Tab-separated table of C-alpha atoms in Angstrom:
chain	number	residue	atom	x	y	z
A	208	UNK	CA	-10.601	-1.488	-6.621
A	209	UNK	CA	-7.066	-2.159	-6.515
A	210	UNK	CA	-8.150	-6.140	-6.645
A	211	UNK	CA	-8.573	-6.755	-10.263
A	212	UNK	CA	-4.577	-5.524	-10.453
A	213	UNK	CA	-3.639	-8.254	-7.897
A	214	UNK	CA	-5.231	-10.571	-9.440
A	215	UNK	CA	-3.604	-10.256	-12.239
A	216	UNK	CA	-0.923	-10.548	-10.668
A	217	UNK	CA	-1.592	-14.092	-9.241
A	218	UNK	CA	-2.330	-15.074	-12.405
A	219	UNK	CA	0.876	-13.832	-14.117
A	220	UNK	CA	2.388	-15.248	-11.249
A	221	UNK	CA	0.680	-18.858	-11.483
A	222	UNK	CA	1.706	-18.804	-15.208
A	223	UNK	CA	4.960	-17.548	-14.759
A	224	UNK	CA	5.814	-20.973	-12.339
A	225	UNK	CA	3.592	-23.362	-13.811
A	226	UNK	CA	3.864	-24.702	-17.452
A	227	UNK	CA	1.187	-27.095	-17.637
A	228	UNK	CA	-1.288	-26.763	-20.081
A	229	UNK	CA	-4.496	-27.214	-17.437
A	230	UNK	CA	-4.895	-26.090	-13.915
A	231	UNK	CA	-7.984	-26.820	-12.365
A	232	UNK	CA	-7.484	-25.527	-9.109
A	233	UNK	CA	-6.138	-22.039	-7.301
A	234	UNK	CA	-5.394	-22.082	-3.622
A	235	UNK	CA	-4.812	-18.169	-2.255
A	236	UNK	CA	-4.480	-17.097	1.410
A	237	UNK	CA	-5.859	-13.806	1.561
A	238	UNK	CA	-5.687	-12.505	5.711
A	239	UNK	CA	-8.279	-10.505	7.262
A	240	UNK	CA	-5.980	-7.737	7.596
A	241	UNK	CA	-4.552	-7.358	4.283
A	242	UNK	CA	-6.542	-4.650	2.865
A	243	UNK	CA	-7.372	-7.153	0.194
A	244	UNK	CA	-11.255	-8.622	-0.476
A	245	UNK	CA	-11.692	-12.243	-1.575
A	246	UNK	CA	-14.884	-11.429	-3.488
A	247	UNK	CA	-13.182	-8.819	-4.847
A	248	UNK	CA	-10.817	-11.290	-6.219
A	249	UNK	CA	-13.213	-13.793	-7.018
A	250	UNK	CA	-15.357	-11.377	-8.932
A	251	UNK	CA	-12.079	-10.471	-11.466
A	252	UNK	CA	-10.871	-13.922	-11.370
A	253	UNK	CA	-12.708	-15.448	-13.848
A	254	UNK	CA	-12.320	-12.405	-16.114
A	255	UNK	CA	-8.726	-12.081	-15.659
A	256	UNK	CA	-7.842	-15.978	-16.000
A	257	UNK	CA	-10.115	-16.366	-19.392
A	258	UNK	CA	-7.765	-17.966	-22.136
A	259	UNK	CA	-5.426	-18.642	-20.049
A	260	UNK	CA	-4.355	-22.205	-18.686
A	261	UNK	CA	-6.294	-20.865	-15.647
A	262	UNK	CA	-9.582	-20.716	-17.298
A	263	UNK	CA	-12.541	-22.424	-15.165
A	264	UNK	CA	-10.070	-23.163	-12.244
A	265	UNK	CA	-11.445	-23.333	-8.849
A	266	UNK	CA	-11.098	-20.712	-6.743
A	267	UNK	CA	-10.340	-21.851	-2.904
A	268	UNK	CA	-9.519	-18.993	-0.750
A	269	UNK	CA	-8.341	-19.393	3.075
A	270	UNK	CA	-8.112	-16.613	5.329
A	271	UNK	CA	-5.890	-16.461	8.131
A	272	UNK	CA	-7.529	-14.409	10.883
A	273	UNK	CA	-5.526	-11.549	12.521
A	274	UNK	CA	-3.181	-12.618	15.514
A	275	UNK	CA	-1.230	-10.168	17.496
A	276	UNK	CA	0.219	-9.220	20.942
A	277	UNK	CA	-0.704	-6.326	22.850
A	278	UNK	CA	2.718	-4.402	23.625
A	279	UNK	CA	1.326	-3.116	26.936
A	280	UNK	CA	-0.136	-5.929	28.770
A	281	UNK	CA	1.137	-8.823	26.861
A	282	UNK	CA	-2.281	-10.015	26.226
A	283	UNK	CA	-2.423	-12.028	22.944
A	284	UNK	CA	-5.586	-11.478	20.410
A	285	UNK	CA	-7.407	-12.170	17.889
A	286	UNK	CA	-9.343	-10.075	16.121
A	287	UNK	CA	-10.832	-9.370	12.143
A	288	UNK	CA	-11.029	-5.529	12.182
A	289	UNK	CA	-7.743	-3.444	10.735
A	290	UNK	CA	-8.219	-1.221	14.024
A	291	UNK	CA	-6.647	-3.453	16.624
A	292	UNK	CA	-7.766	-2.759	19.967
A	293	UNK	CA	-6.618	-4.481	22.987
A	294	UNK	CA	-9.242	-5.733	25.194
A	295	UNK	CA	-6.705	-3.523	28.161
A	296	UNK	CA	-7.532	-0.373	25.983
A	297	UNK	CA	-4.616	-0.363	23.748
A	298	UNK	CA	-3.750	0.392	20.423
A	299	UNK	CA	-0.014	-0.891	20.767
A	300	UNK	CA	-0.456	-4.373	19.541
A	301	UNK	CA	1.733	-5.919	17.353
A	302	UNK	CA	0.586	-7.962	14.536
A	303	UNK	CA	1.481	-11.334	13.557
A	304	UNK	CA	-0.570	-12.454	11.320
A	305	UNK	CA	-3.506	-12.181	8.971
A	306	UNK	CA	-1.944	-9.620	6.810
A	307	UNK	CA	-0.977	-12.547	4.195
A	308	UNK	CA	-1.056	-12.887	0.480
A	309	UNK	CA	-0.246	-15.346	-0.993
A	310	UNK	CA	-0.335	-18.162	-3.356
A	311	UNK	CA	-0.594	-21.344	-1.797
A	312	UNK	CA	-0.883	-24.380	-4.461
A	313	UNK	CA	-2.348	-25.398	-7.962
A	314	UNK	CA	-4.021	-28.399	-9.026
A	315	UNK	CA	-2.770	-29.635	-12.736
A	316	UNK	CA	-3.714	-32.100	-15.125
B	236	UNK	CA	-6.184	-39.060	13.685
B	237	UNK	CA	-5.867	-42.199	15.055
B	238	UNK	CA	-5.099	-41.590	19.083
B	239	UNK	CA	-2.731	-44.716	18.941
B	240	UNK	CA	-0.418	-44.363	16.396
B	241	UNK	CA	-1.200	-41.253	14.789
B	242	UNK	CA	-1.824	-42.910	11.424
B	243	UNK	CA	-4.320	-41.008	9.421
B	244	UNK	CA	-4.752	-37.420	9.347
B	245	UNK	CA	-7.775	-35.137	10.746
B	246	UNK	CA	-9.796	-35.477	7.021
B	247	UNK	CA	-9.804	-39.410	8.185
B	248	UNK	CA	-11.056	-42.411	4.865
B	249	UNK	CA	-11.097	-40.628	1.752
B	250	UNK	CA	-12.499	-42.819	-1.294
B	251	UNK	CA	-10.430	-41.864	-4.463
B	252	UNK	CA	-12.596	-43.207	-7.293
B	253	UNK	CA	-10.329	-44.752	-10.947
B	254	UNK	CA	-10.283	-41.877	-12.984
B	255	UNK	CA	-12.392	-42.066	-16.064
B	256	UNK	CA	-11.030	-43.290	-18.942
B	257	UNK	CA	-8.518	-40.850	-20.820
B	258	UNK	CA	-8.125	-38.639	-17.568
B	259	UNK	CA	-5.096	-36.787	-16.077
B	260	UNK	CA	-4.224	-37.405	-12.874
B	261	UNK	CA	-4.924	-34.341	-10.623
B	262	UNK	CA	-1.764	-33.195	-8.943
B	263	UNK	CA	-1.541	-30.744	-6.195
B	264	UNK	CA	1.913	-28.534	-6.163
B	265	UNK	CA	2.598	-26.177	-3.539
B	266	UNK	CA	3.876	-22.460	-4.646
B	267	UNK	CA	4.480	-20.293	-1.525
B	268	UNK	CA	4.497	-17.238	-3.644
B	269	UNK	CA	3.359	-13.972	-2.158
B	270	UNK	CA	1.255	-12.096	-4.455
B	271	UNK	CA	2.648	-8.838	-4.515
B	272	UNK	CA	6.333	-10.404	-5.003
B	273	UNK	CA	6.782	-8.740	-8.588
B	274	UNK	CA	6.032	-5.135	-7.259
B	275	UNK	CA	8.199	-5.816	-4.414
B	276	UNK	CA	11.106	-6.823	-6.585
B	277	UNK	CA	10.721	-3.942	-8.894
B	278	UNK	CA	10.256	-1.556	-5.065
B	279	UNK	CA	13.903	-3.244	-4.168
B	280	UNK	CA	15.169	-2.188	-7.115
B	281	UNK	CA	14.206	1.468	-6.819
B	282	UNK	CA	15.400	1.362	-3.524
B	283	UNK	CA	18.895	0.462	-4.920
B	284	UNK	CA	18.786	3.165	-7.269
B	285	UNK	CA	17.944	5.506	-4.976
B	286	UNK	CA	20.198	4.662	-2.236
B	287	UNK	CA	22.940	4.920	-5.032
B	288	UNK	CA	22.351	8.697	-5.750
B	289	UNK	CA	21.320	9.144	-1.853
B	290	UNK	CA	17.979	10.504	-3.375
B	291	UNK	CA	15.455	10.780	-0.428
B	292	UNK	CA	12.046	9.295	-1.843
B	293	UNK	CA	8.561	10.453	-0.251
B	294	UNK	CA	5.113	8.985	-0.879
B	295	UNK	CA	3.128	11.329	-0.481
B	296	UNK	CA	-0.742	9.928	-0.389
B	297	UNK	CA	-4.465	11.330	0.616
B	298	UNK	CA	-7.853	11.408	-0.352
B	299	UNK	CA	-8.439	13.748	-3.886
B	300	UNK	CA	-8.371	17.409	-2.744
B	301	UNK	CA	-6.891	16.934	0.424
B	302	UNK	CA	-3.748	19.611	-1.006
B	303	UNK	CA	-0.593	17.073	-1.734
B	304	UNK	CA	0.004	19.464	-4.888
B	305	UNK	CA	-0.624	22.662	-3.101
B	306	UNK	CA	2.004	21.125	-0.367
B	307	UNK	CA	4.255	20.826	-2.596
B	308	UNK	CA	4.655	23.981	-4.475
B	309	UNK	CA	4.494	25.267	-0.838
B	310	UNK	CA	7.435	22.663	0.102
B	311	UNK	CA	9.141	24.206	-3.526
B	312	UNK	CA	8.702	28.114	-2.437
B	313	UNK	CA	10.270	27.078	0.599
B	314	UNK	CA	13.196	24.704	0.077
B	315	UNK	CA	13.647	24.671	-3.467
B	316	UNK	CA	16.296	27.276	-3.139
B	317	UNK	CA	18.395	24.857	-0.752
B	318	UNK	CA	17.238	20.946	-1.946
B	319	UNK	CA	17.089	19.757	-5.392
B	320	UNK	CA	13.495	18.759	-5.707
B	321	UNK	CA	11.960	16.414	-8.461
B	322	UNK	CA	7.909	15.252	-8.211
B	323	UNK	CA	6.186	12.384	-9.928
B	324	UNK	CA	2.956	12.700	-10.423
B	325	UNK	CA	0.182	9.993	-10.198
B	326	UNK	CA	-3.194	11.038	-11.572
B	327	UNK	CA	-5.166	9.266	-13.393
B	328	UNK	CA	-5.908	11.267	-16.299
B	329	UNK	CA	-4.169	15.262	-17.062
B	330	UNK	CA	-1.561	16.859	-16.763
B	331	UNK	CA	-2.558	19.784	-14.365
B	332	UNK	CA	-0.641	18.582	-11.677
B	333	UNK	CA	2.627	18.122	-13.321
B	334	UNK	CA	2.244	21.756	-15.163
B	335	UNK	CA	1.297	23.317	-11.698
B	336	UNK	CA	4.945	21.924	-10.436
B	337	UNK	CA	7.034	22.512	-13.726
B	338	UNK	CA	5.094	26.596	-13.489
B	339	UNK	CA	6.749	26.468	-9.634
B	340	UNK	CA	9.998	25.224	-11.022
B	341	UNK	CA	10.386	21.840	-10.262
B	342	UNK	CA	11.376	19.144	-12.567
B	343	UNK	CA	8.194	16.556	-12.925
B	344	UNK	CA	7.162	13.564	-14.586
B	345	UNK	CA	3.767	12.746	-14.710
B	346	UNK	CA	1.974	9.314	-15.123
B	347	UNK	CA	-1.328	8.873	-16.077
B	348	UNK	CA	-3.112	5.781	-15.053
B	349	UNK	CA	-6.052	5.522	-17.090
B	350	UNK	CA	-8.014	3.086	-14.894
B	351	UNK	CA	-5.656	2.790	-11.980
B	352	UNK	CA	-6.492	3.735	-8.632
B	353	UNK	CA	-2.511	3.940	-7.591
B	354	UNK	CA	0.701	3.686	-8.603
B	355	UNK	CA	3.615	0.362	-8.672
B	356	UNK	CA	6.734	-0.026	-8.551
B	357	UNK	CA	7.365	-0.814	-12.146
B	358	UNK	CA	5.510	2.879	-13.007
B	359	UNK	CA	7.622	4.684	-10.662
B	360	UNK	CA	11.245	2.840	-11.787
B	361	UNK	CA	10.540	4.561	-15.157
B	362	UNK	CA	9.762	7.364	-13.726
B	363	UNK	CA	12.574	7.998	-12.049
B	364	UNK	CA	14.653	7.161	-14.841
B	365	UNK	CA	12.644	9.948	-16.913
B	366	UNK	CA	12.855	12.523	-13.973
B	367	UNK	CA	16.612	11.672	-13.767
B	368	UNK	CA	16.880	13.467	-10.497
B	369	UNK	CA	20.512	14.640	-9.157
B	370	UNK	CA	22.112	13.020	-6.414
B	371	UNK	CA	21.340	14.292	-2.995
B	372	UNK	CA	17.671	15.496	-4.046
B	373	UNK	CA	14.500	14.755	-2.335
B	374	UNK	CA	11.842	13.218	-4.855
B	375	UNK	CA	8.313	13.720	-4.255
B	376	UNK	CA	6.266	10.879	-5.396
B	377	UNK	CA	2.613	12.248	-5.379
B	378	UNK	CA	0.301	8.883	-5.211
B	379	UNK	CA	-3.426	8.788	-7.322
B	380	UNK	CA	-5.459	10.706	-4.197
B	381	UNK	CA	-7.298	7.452	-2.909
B	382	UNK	CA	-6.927	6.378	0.876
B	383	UNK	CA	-7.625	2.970	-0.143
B	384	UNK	CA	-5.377	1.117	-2.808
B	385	UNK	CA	-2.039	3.151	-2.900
B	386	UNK	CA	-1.281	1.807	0.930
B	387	UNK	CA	-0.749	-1.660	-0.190
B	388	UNK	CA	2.254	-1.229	-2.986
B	389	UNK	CA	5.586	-0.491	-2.078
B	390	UNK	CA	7.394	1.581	-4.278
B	391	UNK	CA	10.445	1.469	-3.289
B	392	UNK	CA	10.349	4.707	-1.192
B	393	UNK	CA	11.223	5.507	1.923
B	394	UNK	CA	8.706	7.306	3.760
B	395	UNK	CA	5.289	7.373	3.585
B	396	UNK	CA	3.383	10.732	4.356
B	397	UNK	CA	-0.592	10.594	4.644
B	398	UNK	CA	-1.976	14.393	3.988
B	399	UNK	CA	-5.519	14.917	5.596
B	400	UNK	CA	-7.328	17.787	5.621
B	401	UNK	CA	-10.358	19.083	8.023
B	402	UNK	CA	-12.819	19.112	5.976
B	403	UNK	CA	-12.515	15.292	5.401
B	404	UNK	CA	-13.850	14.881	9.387
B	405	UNK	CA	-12.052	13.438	11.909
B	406	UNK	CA	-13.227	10.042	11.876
B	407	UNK	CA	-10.898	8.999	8.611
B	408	UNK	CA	-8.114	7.158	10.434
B	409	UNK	CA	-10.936	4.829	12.078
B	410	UNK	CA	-12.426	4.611	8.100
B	411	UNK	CA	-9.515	3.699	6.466
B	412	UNK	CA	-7.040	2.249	8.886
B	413	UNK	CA	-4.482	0.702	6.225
B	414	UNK	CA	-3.435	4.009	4.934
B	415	UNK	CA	-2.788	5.676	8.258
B	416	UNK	CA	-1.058	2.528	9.668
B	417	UNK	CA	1.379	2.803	6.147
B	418	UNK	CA	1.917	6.193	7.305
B	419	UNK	CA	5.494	7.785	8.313
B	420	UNK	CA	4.005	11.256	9.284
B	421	UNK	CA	0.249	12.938	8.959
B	422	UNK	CA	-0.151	15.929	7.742
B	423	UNK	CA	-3.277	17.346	8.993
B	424	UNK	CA	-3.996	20.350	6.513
B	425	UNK	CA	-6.410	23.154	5.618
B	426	UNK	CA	-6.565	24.425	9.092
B	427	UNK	CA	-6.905	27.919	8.410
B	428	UNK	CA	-10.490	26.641	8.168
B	429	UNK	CA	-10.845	25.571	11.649
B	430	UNK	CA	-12.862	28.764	12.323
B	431	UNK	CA	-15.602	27.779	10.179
B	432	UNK	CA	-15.410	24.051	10.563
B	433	UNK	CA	-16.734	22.375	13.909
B	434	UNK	CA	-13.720	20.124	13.659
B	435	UNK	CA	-11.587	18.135	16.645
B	436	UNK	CA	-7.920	18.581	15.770
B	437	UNK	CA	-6.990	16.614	18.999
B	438	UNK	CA	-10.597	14.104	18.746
B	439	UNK	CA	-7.976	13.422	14.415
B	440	UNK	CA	-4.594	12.948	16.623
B	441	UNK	CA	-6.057	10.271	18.529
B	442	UNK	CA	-8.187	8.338	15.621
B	443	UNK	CA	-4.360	8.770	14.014
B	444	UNK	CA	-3.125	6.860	16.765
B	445	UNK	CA	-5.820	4.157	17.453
B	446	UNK	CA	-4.998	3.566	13.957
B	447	UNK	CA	-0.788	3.717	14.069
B	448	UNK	CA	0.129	4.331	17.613
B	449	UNK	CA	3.560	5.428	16.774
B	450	UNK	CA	2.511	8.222	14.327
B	451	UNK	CA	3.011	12.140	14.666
B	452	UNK	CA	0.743	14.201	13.604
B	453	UNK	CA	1.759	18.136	12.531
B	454	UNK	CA	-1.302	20.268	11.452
B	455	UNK	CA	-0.685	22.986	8.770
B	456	UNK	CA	-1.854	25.563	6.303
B	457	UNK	CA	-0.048	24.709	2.575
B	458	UNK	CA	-2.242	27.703	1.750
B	459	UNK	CA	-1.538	30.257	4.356
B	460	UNK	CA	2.033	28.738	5.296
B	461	UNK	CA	1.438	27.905	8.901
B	462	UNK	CA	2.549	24.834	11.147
B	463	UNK	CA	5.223	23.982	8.158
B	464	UNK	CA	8.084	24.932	10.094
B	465	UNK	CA	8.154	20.949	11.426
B	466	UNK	CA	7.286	19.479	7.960
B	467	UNK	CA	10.655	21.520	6.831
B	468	UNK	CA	12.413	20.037	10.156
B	469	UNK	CA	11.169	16.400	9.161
B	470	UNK	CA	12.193	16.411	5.974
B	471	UNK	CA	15.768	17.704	6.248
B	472	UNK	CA	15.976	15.261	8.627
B	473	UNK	CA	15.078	12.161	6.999
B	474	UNK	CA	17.675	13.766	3.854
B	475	UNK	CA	20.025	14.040	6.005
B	476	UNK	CA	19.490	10.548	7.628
B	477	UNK	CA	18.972	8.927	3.890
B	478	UNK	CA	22.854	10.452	2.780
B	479	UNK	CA	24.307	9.584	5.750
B	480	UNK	CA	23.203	5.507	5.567
């Protein structure tokens, strides 16, 4: 459950960057490969924002699918399981994307 | 959009109603921050330190029970003599494991992380300060036994070891992909059991590398000191790589 220590890391992070007194909105990307689960995170989110300027803020949550090309027949994929496997067979693919995390944008005021 | 002229955007007429009386007007600000950007700062920095003393840092992560400690004092019998060795040891409550070390005579720091299911960067950096390894030593940094969380945070090492063991099936690097694809080198231990266990040493190699095609996989005994002959190989290797950088 290493989620409710991320997310308190986004929110020391959001504070950290943004002194306004209100946000009302949290924008994440959280990729399908990056070991991390968005209800996970919305599950501690409300507990770990509470008295903070982040209290009752939306929670919007995108996530990227995985992307990659396969290094033995060039083939590029898609695909939402952390065990890539080229339609050709192989396990060579490199990744390039879906293993975000990050903190998109806030709403204020 | 509009096809002409590209004028409006794909969310088309939006109404924006007069904010109420006494309202703030919403604004949206972009961040761009990755999450884990404090951890990785506080990884960099450990990585500075160590390069510094040319101290060779190893993560060493499993599931519980899977024999990182018993490795180790193995790794201590067998090297200690000839490489300065220092351990820091992430449980989360106890301090068996660190006693175990410090009775095999090893300097070791342990941290305790109450509710944590792994260890940061920021735990480790005082850690190491505490340990205060000499230069030119290897430090062992013996992760919370989880095959789960402790992939994800960099700790400023530089090569990550996964330990499995047989009786945890072979099927693990298909469960829990993350922490094999993290992984430098698999150990695959306890096989002194194999002639009790119905268990696919070659069916583990391959899950190993669906999961991290690139990966080698050495199968040993920390118990009955077999197979450790290329554990001993990689890691004077990789010391001898880290002082030369």
């Amino acid at each position: 459950m290493h989620e409710l220590g991320i997310t308190q890391s986004i929110v020391d992070a959001v504070l950290d960057a943004i002194e306004e007194p209100r946000i009302t909105r949290l924008q994440l990307e959280i990729g399908k490969l990056s070991g991390v689960v968005p209800d996970s995170v919305r599950f501690c989110f409300d507990l770990v924002a509470s008295g903070t300027a982040l209290d009752g803020a939306r929670l919007d949550i995108v996530e990227p699918p995985g992307r990659g090309a396969c290094r033995s027949c060039g083939h590029t994929c898609e695909f939402d399981d952390p065990i890539v496997l080229c339609p050709c067979g192989s396990a060579d693919v490199q990744v390039r994307s879906g293993r975000e995390l990050k903190i998109t944008a806030v709403d204020v005021g | 959009m509009c096809g002409t002229c590209g004028c409006s955007d794909a969310d088309g007429v939006r109404l924006n109603p007069e904010p109420a009386a006494g309202s703030v007007p919403v604004r949206t600000i972009a961040l761009e921050r990755q999450v884990l950007a404090k951890n990785d700062v506080l990884a960099a920095k450990n990585r500075i330190w160590l390069r510094e003393k040319g101290i060779l840092a190893i993560n060493l992560m499993s599931s519980p029970g899977a024999g990182k400690t018993t490795l180790l004092e193995n790794t201590l019998r067998e090297l200690g003599s000839t490489i300065p060795i220092g351990v820091i040891e992430g449980d989360q409550e106890t301090l068996l494991d660190s006693n175990r070390l410090r009775a095999a005579g090893c300097r070791a720091v342990q941290i305790n992380t109450g509710a944590g299911c792994h260890l940061d960067a920021g735990a480790v950096g005082e850690a190491l300060t505490s340990l205060d390894p000499p230069d030119g030593s290897v430090v062992f940094v013996e992760n919370v036994g989880n095959l789960v969380c402790p992939a994800l945070f960099d700790l400023g090492e530089h090569r990550r070891v996964v330990i499995a063991s047989i009786t945890e099936g072979e099927d693990k690097p298909l469960k829990y992909p993350h922490m094999f694809q993290a992984a430098h080198l698999v150990l695959l231990n306890k096989i002194d059991l194999l002639p009790y266990l119905d268990y696919d040493v070659a069916g583990f190699s391959g899950n190993a590398r669906i999961a991290n095609p690139s990966v080698d996989v050495v199968p040993v005994s920390a118990t009955r000191d077999t197979g450790l002959e290329g554990w001993h190989e990689w890691l004077r290797a990789n010391l001898t790589q880290v002082l030369t950088a």
